[in-house]
Structure formats: C-alpha cells, structure tokens
Coordinates of C-alpha atoms and ligand atoms in Angstrom, one line a residue:
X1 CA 18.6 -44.8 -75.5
X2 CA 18.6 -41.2 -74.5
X3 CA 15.8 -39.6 -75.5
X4 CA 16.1 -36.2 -77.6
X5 CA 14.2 -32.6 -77.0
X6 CA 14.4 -30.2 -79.9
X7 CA 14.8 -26.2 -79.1
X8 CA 14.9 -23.7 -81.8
X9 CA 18.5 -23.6 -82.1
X10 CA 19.9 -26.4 -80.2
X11 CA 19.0 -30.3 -79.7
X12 CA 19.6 -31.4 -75.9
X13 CA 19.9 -34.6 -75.0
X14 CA 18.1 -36.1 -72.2
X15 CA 19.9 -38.5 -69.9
X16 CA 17.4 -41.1 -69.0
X17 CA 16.2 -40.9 -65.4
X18 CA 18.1 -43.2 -63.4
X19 CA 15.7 -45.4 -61.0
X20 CA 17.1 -46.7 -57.9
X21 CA 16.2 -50.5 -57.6
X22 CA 16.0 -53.3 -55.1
X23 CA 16.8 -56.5 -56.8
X24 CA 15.7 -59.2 -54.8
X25 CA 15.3 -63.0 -55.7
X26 CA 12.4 -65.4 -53.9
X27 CA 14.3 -68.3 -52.7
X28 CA 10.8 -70.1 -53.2
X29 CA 10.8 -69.9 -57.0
X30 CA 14.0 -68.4 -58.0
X31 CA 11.9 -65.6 -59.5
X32 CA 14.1 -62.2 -59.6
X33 CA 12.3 -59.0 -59.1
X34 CA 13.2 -55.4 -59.4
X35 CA 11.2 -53.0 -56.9
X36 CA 11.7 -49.5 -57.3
X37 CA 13.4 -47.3 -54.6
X38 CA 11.7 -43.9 -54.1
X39 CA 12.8 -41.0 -51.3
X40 CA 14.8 -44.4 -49.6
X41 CA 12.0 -46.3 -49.5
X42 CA 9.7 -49.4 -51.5
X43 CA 6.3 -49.4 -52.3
X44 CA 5.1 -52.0 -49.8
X45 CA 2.4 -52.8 -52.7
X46 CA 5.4 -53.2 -54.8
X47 CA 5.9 -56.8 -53.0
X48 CA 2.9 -58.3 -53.8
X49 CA 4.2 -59.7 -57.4
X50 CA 6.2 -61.4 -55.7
X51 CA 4.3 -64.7 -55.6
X52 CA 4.3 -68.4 -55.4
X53 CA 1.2 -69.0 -57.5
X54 CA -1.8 -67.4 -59.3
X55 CA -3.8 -68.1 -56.4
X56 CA -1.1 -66.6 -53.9
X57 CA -2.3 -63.3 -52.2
X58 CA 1.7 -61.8 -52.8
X59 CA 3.8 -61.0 -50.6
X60 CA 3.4 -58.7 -47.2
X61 CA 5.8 -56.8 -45.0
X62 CA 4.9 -57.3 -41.2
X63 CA 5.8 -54.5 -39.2
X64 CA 4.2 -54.4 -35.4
X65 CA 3.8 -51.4 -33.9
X66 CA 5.7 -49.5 -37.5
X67 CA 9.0 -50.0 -37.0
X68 CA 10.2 -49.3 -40.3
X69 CA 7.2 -48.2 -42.0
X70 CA 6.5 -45.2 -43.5
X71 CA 2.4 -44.5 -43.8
X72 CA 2.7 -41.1 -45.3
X73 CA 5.2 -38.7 -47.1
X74 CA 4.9 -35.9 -45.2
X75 CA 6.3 -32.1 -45.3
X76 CA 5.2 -31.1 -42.0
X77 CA 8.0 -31.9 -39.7
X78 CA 11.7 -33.4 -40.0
X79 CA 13.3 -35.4 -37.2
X80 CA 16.7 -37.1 -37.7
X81 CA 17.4 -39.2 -34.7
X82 CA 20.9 -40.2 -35.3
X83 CA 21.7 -36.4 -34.8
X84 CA 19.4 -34.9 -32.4
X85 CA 17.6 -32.9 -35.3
X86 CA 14.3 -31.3 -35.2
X87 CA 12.2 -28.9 -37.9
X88 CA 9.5 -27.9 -38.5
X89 CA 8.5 -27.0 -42.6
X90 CA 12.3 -26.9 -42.6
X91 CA 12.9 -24.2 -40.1
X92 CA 15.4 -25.6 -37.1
X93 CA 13.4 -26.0 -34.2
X94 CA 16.9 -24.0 -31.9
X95 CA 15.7 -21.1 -34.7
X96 CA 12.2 -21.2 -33.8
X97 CA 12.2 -21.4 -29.9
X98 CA 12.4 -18.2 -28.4
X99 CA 12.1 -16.1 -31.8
X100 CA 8.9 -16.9 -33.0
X101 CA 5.8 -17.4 -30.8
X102 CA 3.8 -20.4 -30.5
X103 CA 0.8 -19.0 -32.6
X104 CA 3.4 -18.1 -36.0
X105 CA 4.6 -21.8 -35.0
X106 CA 0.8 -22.9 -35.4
X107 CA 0.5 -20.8 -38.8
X108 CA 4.1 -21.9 -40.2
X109 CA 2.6 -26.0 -39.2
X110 CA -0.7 -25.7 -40.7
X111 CA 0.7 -23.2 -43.5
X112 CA 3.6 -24.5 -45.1
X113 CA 5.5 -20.9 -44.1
X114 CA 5.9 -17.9 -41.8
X115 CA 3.2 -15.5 -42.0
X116 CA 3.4 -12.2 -43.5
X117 CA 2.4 -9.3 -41.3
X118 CA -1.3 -9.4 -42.4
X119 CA -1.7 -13.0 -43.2
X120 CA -0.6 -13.0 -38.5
X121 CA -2.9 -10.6 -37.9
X122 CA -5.7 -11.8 -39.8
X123 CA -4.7 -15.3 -38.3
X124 CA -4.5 -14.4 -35.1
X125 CA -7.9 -12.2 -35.5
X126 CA -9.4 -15.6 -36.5
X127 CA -7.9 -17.2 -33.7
X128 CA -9.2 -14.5 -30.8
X129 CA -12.6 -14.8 -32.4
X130 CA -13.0 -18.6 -31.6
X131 CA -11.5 -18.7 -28.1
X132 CA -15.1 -18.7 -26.2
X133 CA -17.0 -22.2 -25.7
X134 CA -20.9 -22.7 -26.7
X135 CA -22.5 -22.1 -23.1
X136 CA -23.8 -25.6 -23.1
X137 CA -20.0 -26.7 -23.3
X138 CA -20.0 -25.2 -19.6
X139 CA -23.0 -27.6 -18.8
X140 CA -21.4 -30.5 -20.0
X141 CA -18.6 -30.1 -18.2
X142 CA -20.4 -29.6 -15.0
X143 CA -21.3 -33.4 -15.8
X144 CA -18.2 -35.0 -14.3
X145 CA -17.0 -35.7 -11.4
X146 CA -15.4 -33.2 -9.4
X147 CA -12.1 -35.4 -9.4
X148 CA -12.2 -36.4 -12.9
X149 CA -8.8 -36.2 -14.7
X150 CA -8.2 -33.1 -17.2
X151 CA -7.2 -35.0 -20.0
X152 CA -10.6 -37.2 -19.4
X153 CA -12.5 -34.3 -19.7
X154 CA -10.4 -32.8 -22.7
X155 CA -11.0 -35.6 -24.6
X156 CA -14.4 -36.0 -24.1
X157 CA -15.0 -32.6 -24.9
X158 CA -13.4 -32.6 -27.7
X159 CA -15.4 -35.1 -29.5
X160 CA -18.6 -33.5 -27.8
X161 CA -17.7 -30.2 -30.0
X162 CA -18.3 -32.5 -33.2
X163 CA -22.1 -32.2 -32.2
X164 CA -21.9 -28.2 -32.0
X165 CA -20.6 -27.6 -35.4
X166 CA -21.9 -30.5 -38.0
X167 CA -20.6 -28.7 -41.0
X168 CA -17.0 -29.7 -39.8
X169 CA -17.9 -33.1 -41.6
X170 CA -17.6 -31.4 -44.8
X171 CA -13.8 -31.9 -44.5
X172 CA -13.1 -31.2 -48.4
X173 CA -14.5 -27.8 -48.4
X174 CA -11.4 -25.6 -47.8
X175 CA -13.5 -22.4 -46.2
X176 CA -15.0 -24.9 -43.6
X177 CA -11.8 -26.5 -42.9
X178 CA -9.9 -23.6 -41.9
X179 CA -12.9 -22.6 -39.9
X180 CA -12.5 -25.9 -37.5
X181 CA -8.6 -25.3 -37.5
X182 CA -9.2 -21.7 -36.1
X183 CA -11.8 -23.0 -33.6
X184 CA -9.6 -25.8 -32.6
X185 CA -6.3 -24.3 -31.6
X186 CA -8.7 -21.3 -30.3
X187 CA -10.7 -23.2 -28.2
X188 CA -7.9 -25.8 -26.4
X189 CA -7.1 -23.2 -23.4
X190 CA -10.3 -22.6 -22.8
X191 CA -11.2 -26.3 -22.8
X192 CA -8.2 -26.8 -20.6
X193 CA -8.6 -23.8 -18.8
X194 CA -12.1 -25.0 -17.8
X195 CA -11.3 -28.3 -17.0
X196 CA -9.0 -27.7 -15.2
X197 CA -11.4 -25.1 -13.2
X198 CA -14.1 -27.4 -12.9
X199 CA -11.8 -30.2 -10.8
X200 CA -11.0 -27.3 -8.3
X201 CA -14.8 -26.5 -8.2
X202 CA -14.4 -22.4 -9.2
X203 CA -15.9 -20.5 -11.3
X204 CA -14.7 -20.7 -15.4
X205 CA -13.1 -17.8 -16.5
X206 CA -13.7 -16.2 -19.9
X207 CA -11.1 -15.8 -22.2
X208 CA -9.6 -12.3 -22.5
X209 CA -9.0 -11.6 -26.2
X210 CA -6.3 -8.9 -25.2
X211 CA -4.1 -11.5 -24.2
X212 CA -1.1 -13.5 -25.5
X213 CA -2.4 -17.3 -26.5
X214 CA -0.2 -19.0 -23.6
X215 CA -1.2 -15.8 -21.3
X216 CA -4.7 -16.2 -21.8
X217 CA -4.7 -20.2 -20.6
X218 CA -2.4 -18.7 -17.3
X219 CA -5.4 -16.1 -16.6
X220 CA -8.1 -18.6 -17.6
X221 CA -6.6 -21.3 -15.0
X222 CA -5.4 -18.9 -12.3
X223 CA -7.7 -15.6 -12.4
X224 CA -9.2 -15.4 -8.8
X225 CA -13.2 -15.0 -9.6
X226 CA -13.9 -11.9 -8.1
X227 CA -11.5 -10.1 -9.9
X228 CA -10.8 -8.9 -13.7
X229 CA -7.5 -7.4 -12.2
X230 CA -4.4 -9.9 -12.8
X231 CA -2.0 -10.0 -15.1
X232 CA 0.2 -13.7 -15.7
X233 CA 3.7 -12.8 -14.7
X234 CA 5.1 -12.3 -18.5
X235 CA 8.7 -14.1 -17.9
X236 CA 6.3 -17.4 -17.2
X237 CA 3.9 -16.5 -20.2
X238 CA 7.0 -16.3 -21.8
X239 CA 8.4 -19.6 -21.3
X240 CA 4.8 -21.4 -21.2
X241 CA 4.8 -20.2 -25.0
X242 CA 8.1 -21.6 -25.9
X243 CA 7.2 -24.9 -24.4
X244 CA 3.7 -24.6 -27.0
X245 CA 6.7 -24.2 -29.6
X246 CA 8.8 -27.2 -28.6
X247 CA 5.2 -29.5 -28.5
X248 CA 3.8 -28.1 -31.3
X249 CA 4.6 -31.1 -33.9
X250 CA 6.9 -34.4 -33.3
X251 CA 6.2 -36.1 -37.2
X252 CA 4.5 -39.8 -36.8
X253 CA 4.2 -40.3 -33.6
X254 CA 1.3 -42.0 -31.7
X255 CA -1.4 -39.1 -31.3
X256 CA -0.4 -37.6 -34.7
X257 CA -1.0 -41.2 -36.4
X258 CA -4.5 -41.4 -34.6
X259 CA -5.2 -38.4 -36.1
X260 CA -4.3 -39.4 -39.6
X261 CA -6.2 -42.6 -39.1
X262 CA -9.5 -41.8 -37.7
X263 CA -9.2 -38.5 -40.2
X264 CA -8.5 -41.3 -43.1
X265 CA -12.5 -42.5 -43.0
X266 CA -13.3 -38.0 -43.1
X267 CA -14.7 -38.1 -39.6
X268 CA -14.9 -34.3 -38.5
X269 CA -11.5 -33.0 -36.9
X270 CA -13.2 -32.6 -33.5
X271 CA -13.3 -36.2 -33.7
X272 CA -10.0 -36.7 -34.7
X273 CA -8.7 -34.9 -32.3
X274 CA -10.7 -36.3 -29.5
X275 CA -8.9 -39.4 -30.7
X276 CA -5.5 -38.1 -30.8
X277 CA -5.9 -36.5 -27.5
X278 CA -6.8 -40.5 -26.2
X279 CA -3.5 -41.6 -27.9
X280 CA -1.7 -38.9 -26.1
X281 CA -2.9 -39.6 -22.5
X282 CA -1.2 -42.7 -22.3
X283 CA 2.3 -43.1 -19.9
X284 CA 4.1 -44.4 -23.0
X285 CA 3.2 -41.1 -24.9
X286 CA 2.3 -37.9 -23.3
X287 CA 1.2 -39.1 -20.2
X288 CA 5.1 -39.7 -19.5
X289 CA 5.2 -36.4 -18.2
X290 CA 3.2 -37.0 -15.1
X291 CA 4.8 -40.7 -14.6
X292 CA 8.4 -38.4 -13.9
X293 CA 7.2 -35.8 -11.5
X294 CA 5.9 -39.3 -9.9
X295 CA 9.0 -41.1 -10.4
X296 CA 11.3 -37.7 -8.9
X297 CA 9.0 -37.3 -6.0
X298 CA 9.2 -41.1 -5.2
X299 CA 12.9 -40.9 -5.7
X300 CA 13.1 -37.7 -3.8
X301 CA 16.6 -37.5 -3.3
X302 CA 19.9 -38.2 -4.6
X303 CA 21.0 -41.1 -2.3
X304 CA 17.5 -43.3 -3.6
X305 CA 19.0 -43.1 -7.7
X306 CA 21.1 -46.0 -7.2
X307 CA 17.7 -48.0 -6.1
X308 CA 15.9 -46.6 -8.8
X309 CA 18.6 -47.8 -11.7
X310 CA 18.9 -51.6 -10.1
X311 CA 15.2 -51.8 -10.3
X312 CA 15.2 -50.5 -13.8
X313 CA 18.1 -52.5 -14.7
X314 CA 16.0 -55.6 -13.5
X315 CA 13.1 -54.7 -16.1
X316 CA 11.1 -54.2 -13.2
X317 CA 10.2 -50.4 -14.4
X318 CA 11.0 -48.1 -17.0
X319 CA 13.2 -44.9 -16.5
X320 CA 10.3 -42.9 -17.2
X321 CA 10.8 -39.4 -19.4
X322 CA 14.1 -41.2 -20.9
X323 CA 14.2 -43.0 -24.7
X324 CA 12.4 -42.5 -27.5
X325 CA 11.4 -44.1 -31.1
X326 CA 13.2 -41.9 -32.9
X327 CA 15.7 -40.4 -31.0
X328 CA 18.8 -42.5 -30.4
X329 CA 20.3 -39.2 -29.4
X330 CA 19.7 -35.8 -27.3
X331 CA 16.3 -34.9 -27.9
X332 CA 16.4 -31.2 -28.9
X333 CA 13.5 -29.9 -27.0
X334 CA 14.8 -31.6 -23.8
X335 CA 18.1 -29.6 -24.6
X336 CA 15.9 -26.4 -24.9
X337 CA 13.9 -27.2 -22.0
X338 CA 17.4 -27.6 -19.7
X339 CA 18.4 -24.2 -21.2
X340 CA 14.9 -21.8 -20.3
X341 CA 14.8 -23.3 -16.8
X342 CA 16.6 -21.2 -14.6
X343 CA 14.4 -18.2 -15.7
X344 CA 11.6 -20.1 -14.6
X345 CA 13.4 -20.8 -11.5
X346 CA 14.2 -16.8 -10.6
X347 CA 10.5 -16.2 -10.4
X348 CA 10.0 -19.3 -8.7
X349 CA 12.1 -20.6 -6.9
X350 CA 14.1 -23.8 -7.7
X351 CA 12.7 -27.0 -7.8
X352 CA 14.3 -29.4 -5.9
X353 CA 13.2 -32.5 -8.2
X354 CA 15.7 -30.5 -11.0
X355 CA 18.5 -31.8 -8.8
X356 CA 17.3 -35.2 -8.8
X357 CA 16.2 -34.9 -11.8
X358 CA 20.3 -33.8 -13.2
X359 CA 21.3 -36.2 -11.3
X360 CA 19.8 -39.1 -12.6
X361 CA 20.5 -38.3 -16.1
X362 CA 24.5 -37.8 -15.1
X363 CA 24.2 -41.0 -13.6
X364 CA 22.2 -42.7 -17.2
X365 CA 24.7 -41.2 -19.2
X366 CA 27.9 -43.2 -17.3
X367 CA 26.0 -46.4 -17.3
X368 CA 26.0 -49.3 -20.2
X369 CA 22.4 -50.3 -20.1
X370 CA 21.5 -46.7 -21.3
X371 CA 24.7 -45.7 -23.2
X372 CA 23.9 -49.7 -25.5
X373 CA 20.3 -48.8 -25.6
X374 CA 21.0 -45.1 -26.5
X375 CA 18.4 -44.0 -23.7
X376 CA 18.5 -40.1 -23.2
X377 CA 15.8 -37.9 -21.6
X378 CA 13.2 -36.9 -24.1
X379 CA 11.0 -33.9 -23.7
X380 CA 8.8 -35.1 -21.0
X381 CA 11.9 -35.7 -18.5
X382 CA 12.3 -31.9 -17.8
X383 CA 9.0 -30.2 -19.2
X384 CA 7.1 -31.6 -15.7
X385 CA 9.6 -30.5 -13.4
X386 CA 8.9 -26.7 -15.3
X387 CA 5.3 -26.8 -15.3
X388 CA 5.5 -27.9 -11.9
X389 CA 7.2 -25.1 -10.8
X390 CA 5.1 -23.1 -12.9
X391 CA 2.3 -24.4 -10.4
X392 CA 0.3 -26.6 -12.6
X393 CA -1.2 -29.2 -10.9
X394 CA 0.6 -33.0 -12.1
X395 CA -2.5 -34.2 -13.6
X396 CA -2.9 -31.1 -16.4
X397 CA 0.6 -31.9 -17.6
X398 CA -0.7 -33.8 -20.6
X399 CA -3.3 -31.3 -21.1
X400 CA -0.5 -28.7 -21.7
X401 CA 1.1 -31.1 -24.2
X402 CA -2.2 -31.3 -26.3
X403 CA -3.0 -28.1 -26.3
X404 CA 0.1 -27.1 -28.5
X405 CA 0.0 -30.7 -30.2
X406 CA -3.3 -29.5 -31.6
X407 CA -1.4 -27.6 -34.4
X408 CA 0.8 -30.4 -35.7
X409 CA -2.8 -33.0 -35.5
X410 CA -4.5 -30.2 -37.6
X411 CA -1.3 -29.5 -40.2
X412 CA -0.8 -33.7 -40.1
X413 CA -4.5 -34.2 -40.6
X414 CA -4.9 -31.4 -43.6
X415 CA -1.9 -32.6 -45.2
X416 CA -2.7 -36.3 -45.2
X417 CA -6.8 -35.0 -46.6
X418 CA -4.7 -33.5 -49.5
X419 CA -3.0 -36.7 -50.2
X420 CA -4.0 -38.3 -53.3
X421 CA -2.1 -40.8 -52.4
X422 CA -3.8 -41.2 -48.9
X423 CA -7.2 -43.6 -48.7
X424 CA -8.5 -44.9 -45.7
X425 CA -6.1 -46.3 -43.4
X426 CA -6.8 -50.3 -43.1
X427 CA -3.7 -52.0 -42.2
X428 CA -3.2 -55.9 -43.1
X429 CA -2.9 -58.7 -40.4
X430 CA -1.0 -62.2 -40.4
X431 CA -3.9 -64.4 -39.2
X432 CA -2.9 -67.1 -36.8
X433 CA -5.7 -68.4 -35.1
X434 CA -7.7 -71.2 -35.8
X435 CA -8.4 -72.5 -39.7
X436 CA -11.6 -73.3 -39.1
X437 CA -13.5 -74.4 -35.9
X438 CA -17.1 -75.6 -35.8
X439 CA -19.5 -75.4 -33.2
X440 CA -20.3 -78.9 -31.7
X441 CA -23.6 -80.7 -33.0
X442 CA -26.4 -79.2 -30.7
X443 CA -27.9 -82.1 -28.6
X444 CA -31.0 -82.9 -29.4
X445 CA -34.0 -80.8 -28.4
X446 CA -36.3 -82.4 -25.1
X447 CA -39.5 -83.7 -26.6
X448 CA -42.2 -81.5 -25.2
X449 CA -43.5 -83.2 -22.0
Ligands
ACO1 N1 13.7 -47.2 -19.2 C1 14.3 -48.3 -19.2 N2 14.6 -49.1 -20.3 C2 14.0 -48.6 -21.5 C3 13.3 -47.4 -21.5 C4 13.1 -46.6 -20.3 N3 12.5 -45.5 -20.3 N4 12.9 -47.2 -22.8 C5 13.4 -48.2 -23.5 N5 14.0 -49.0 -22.7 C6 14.7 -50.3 -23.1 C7 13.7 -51.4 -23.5 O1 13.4 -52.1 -22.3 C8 14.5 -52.1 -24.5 O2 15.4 -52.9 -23.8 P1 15.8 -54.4 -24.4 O3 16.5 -54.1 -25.7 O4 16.7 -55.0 -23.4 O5 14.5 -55.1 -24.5 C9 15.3 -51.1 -25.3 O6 15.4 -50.0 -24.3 C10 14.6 -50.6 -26.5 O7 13.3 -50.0 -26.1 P2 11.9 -50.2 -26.9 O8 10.9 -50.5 -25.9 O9 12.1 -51.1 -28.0 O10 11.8 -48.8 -27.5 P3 10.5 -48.2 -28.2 O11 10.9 -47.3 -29.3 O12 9.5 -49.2 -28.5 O13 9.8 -47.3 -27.0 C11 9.3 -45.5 -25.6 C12 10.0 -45.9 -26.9 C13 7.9 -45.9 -25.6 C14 9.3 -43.9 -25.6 C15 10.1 -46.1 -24.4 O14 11.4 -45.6 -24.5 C16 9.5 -45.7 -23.1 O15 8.6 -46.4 -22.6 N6 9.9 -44.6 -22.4 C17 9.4 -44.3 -21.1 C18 8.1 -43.5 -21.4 C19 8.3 -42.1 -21.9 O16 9.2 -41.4 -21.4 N7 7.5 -41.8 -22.9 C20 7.6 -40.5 -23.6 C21 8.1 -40.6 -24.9 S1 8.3 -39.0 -25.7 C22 6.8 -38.6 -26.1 O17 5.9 -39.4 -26.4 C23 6.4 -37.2 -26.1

C-alpha cells in the first residue's frame, strides 16, 4: 500500500520505493531467497542466509585477486572500461589534462571540487611550506647503497617519515589529517628528487618554493651543485605536470587498494603510503613502465616485432605496457600521452623507441590474440618512452608515477576513513589444506646414562 504524506492543502501519495532484487533459489534445500540489488551490486553479507543448516557458516563469494568485487563505494574517481572513460570527482580526465595543473588536480582528488581562488592559494601555500625534508631524512638516505633503486629508497622513506611526525597516527582528527596530506604530496619530489641524487652520488638540492610543483622536482633532480642559476625548460615542466594529471588517481587498483587496506587498521598515512608505493613498484603495476623501455630497447627495431609477438603468442612473455583490468578499450591517458609527445620531441629530439614503439601497437591492433583479448596499450606503454626523452634515468620511472599517485592514495585513503561503512579490511579464505594433522608420538626419551 502506498503510503500517504499530509501538506496543508494537499495529500500526496507516495509510491513505495521500488527495490531491485536477486531472487535466487539453493539447489541444496530448495530455499528461495530475495537479496537486494543496490548501485548494481549485492551485499556479499547478504549471502550468508543462505544456509544448509543452523550450524552452517552461510554462504561466501570467492573472488581471487577481486574480479568482480567491489570493496568500497567510492566518489573519487570513475573509470568505464567498455568505453575508454576516465574522471576524476566527475570531471573528464580530456577536460582536465592540459587545463588544470597537477596541484588543482591534487585539491579537486582530495577535495571533492575545484578550488576557489583562495582555497589554491592557501592550498598551494600549505603545499610550498612542507616541500623541505627533516635534515636527518638526508642522513638516512646517505644509508644505502650508492646503486640502490629509487623506488627502494622512496618506499623506505616513506614509512621512515612515520617516525618524524607521530601525531599522524591520530588519523580521525581532521586538522592533523590535512597536515600529513599537505606534507605528503609536498614532500614526494623532494624525496624523489633526493633519491634519485643520492644514486648519482651529488649533492641534494633544496627545493625552490618559487617554483611550479613539477618544475621544482626538474630543478631538484637536474640543478648542477654549484649553481642557483637554471631554470627547467618550461615546455618540459609543462608536460611533466600533465603526466602528474594523467597519474594522479586510476579508482581500485593495486597501490590504491594497499592504501585502503593498511589505512583500514588507522596506521599513519606515511605508512600507508610506504605500502602503496611497494604495491606500485611491481612490473605488473607501475613498474610496467620500466619493463617497456626494456622491452623497446631489446626489440630495438622494427624488423625484431614479428619475434617479439611469436614469443608472446607462445606465453613465453607478456606484451609489457599493453592490457589492463579494467580497460578492455583505449586507455585515455595512453591517448593523451600519444597526443603531448611531439612537443616533447621539438625540445628533444625524437626518440627512436616511439617508432618501435607505433609500430608494435599497429601491428597488436591487426592481430587476433590482442583484438579477442582486447589488449591495447595502457598508460605505461608511452609515458617511458616520454620520460626517457625527458632524460630520466629508467629506474625513476615508477618514482614519477607515485609521486602524482600520492594524491589519489591520500583522497582514497580519507574517503575510505570517512566510511561508516568501512572497518578493517579482513578478507575470508576457502581453507583447503589439511583437516587435521598430528604430530607423530615423540619416541621415547634415552634413560640418562
Ligand atoms: N601481453 C600478452 N598477453 C596478455 C597481456 C600482455 N601484456 N596482458 C594480458 N594478456 C593475456 C593473458 O595472458 C590472458 O590470456 P588467456 O586468456 O589466454 O589466459 C588474457 O590476456 C587476460 O589477461 P589477464 O592476465 O587475465 O588480465 P589481468 O586483468 O589479470 O591483468 C595486467 C592485467 C596485469 C595489467 C596484464 O594485462 C599485464 O600483465 N600487462 C602487462 C604489464 C603492464 O603493462 N602493467 C601495467 C598495467 S597499467 C598500471 O598498472 C598503471
């Protein structure tokens, strides 16, 4: 029955709110149950009524590796990969790129909207403020090996910031939280910036608060010592902060869900992002970058490709920088990338893995095994050959993806703290091991002799 609202002068009727179902029946008992659909989705909890017996835990989805599980609702970032679309709080990412720079990006993320003109500057006066490391940051850097991998270091200096600012564990005190947030998107080009420093054995260089965010890191990295005099060439700060915009979020991916789950048990976000940072290092995630320059430069030219697709054909490797989770499509940022090379290119000069690197993806898109398995280049396929050319060195490829990531871990991480949904993130297993197994009966002790 409809239920009734009175107004002064009118009586409205209500229609009842329809609720989406999914009726299923357990072919063990013949039991019928109705689960409710929300936003296209069950409640996994939902399932366990559905049960054999008292004693019966209920039923569970099983889900390696979260195929088709959503952990979170989330109103960070939208990704449709059936069409190739990505947005950020809404905002098309072909809107964003090139219009807004990477540090509105980081306030829009962590935000929920664009700034205002004073909420930017006050924003990015927070930011500039926190860009300089504790001095002891320098000394524990100085601790690793002078061929120790970036990302190594950037992750272990990450989590060593947890021990410079304890009152980051208060992660439900709003003031303290947007403190860490400022320190941690300030502080991840000087962090890289030094690393990257300390495996070429110069001097760091201070950050320059009268300087662009992507601007600084160029200076940072590439400032000769004995100079205060140089200036980043500004079509290659330019383009450095529209890749920051194109990394900035990606929704549930592997770093992002490390965040979200180490945050889940309110470890500091230095922590967390330490974490996420480890997630992202890996070849399968943002370590892919790296794997392509290696893959091109093994390649190196255009009669080697047909080598290259038999072997990954045979599953003997993977086409590295091509498919993706959730793009079965063009990934937009890869589209971007393709678009803001050349004016990388006219400052310096083109690099000749982009022609191997065109090539191969003309000759993915004309064959089956890609075209079945809807395998296009994701961002990672041309963002090394640009940084490349940009000079970075291979291995501070991922670094350059985390240091933009940082703002979708902290928006992600923030959002999920809010949750009242959200408690500490404990998935379930299917056990099959042994029942039970006991040790054998222990032999019988020597009589002392
Ligand atoms: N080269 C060749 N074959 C591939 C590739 C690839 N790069 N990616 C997927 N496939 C094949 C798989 O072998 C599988 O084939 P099958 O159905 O015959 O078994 C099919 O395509 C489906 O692939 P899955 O492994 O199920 O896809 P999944 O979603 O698990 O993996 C991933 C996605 C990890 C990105 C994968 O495509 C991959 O390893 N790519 C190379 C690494 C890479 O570029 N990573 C960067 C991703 S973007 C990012 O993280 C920023």
């Amino acid at each position: 029955m409809a239920k009734q609202i009175r107004h002064a002068a009118t009586t409205v009727a209500l229609k009842p709110k329809r609720v989406d179902v999914l009726r299923v029946v357990d072919g063990r008992t013949a039991k019928e149950y109705s689960i409710p659909i929300q936003l296209g989705a069950i409640h996994a909890p939902d399932l366990r009524q559905i049960r054999v017996s008292d004693e019966d835990f209920g039923l569970m989805s099983y889900d390696p590796s979260f195929l088709n599980t959503a952990s979170c609702k989330s109103s960070v970032t939208f990704i449709d990969g059936a069409t190739g679309t990505l947005r950020y709080r809404g905002y098309p990412i072909e809107e964003l790129a090139g219009k807004r720079n990477y540090l509105e990006v980081a306030y829009l993320l962590v935000n929920g909207r664009l700034p205002g003109k004073n909420q930017l500057a006050d924003w990015l006066h927070n930011i500039t403020y926190h860009t300089m490391l504790h001095e002891n940051v320098k000394k524990f850097m100085d601790g690793f090996h002078h061929d120790a991998h970036p990302m190594g270091m950037l992750v272990s200096t990450l989590a060593g910031l947890s021990t410079f600012y304890p009152e980051a564990k208060e992660v439900q005190n709003v003031e303290l939280r947007q403190r860490q947030i400022h320190r941690l998107i300030a502080k991840m080009p000087t962090l890289a910036a030094f690393a990257y420093r300390h495996s070429i054995g110069m001097a760091y260089i201070y950050p320059s608060n009268d300087l662009g965010y992507a601007e600084n890191l160029l200076a940072m990295m590439y400032r000769p010592s004995w100079t205060t005099d140089y200036t980043p060439d500004p079509v290659l700060s330019k383009v450095l902060d529209l890749l920051f915009v194109l990394h900035a979020d990606h929704e549930q991916n592997c770093s992002t869900q490390a965040m979200r789950t180490v945050g889940s048990s309110h470890a500091d976000p230095y922590t967390c992002s330490a974490a996420a940072a480890a997630a992202l290092y890996g070849p399968l995630h943002g370590g892919a970058n790296e794997q392509v320059i290696q893959m091109l430069r093994e390649v190196g030219s255009k009669e080697n490709i047909p080598k290259l697709i038999r072997q990954v054909k045979g599953g003997r490797r993977l086409l590295m920088g091509f498919g993706h989770r959730i793009y079965k499509n063009r990934d937009p940022r890869a589209e971007i990338i393709k678009k803001v090379a050349g004016e990388v290119f006219a400052v310096t000069g083109r690099n000749p893995l982009l022609d191997v690197a065109l090539e191969l993806e003309k000759v993915a898109e004309s064959d089956d095994y890609f075209i079945k398995r809807h395998l296009f280049p994701n961002v990672d396929f041309y963002s090394g050959i640009i940084y490349q050319s940009m000079g970075f060195p291979v291995d501070m490829f991922p670094v350059l993806f985390a240091i933009p990531r940082m703002s979708g871990w902290l928006a992600q991480w923030q959002e999920m703290l809010l949750d009242p949904e959200q408690k500490i993130s404990r998935p379930r297993q299917l056990y099959v091991g042994p029942r039970v197994r006991h040790l054998p009966a222990a032999p019988n002790p020597t009589p002392p002799g």
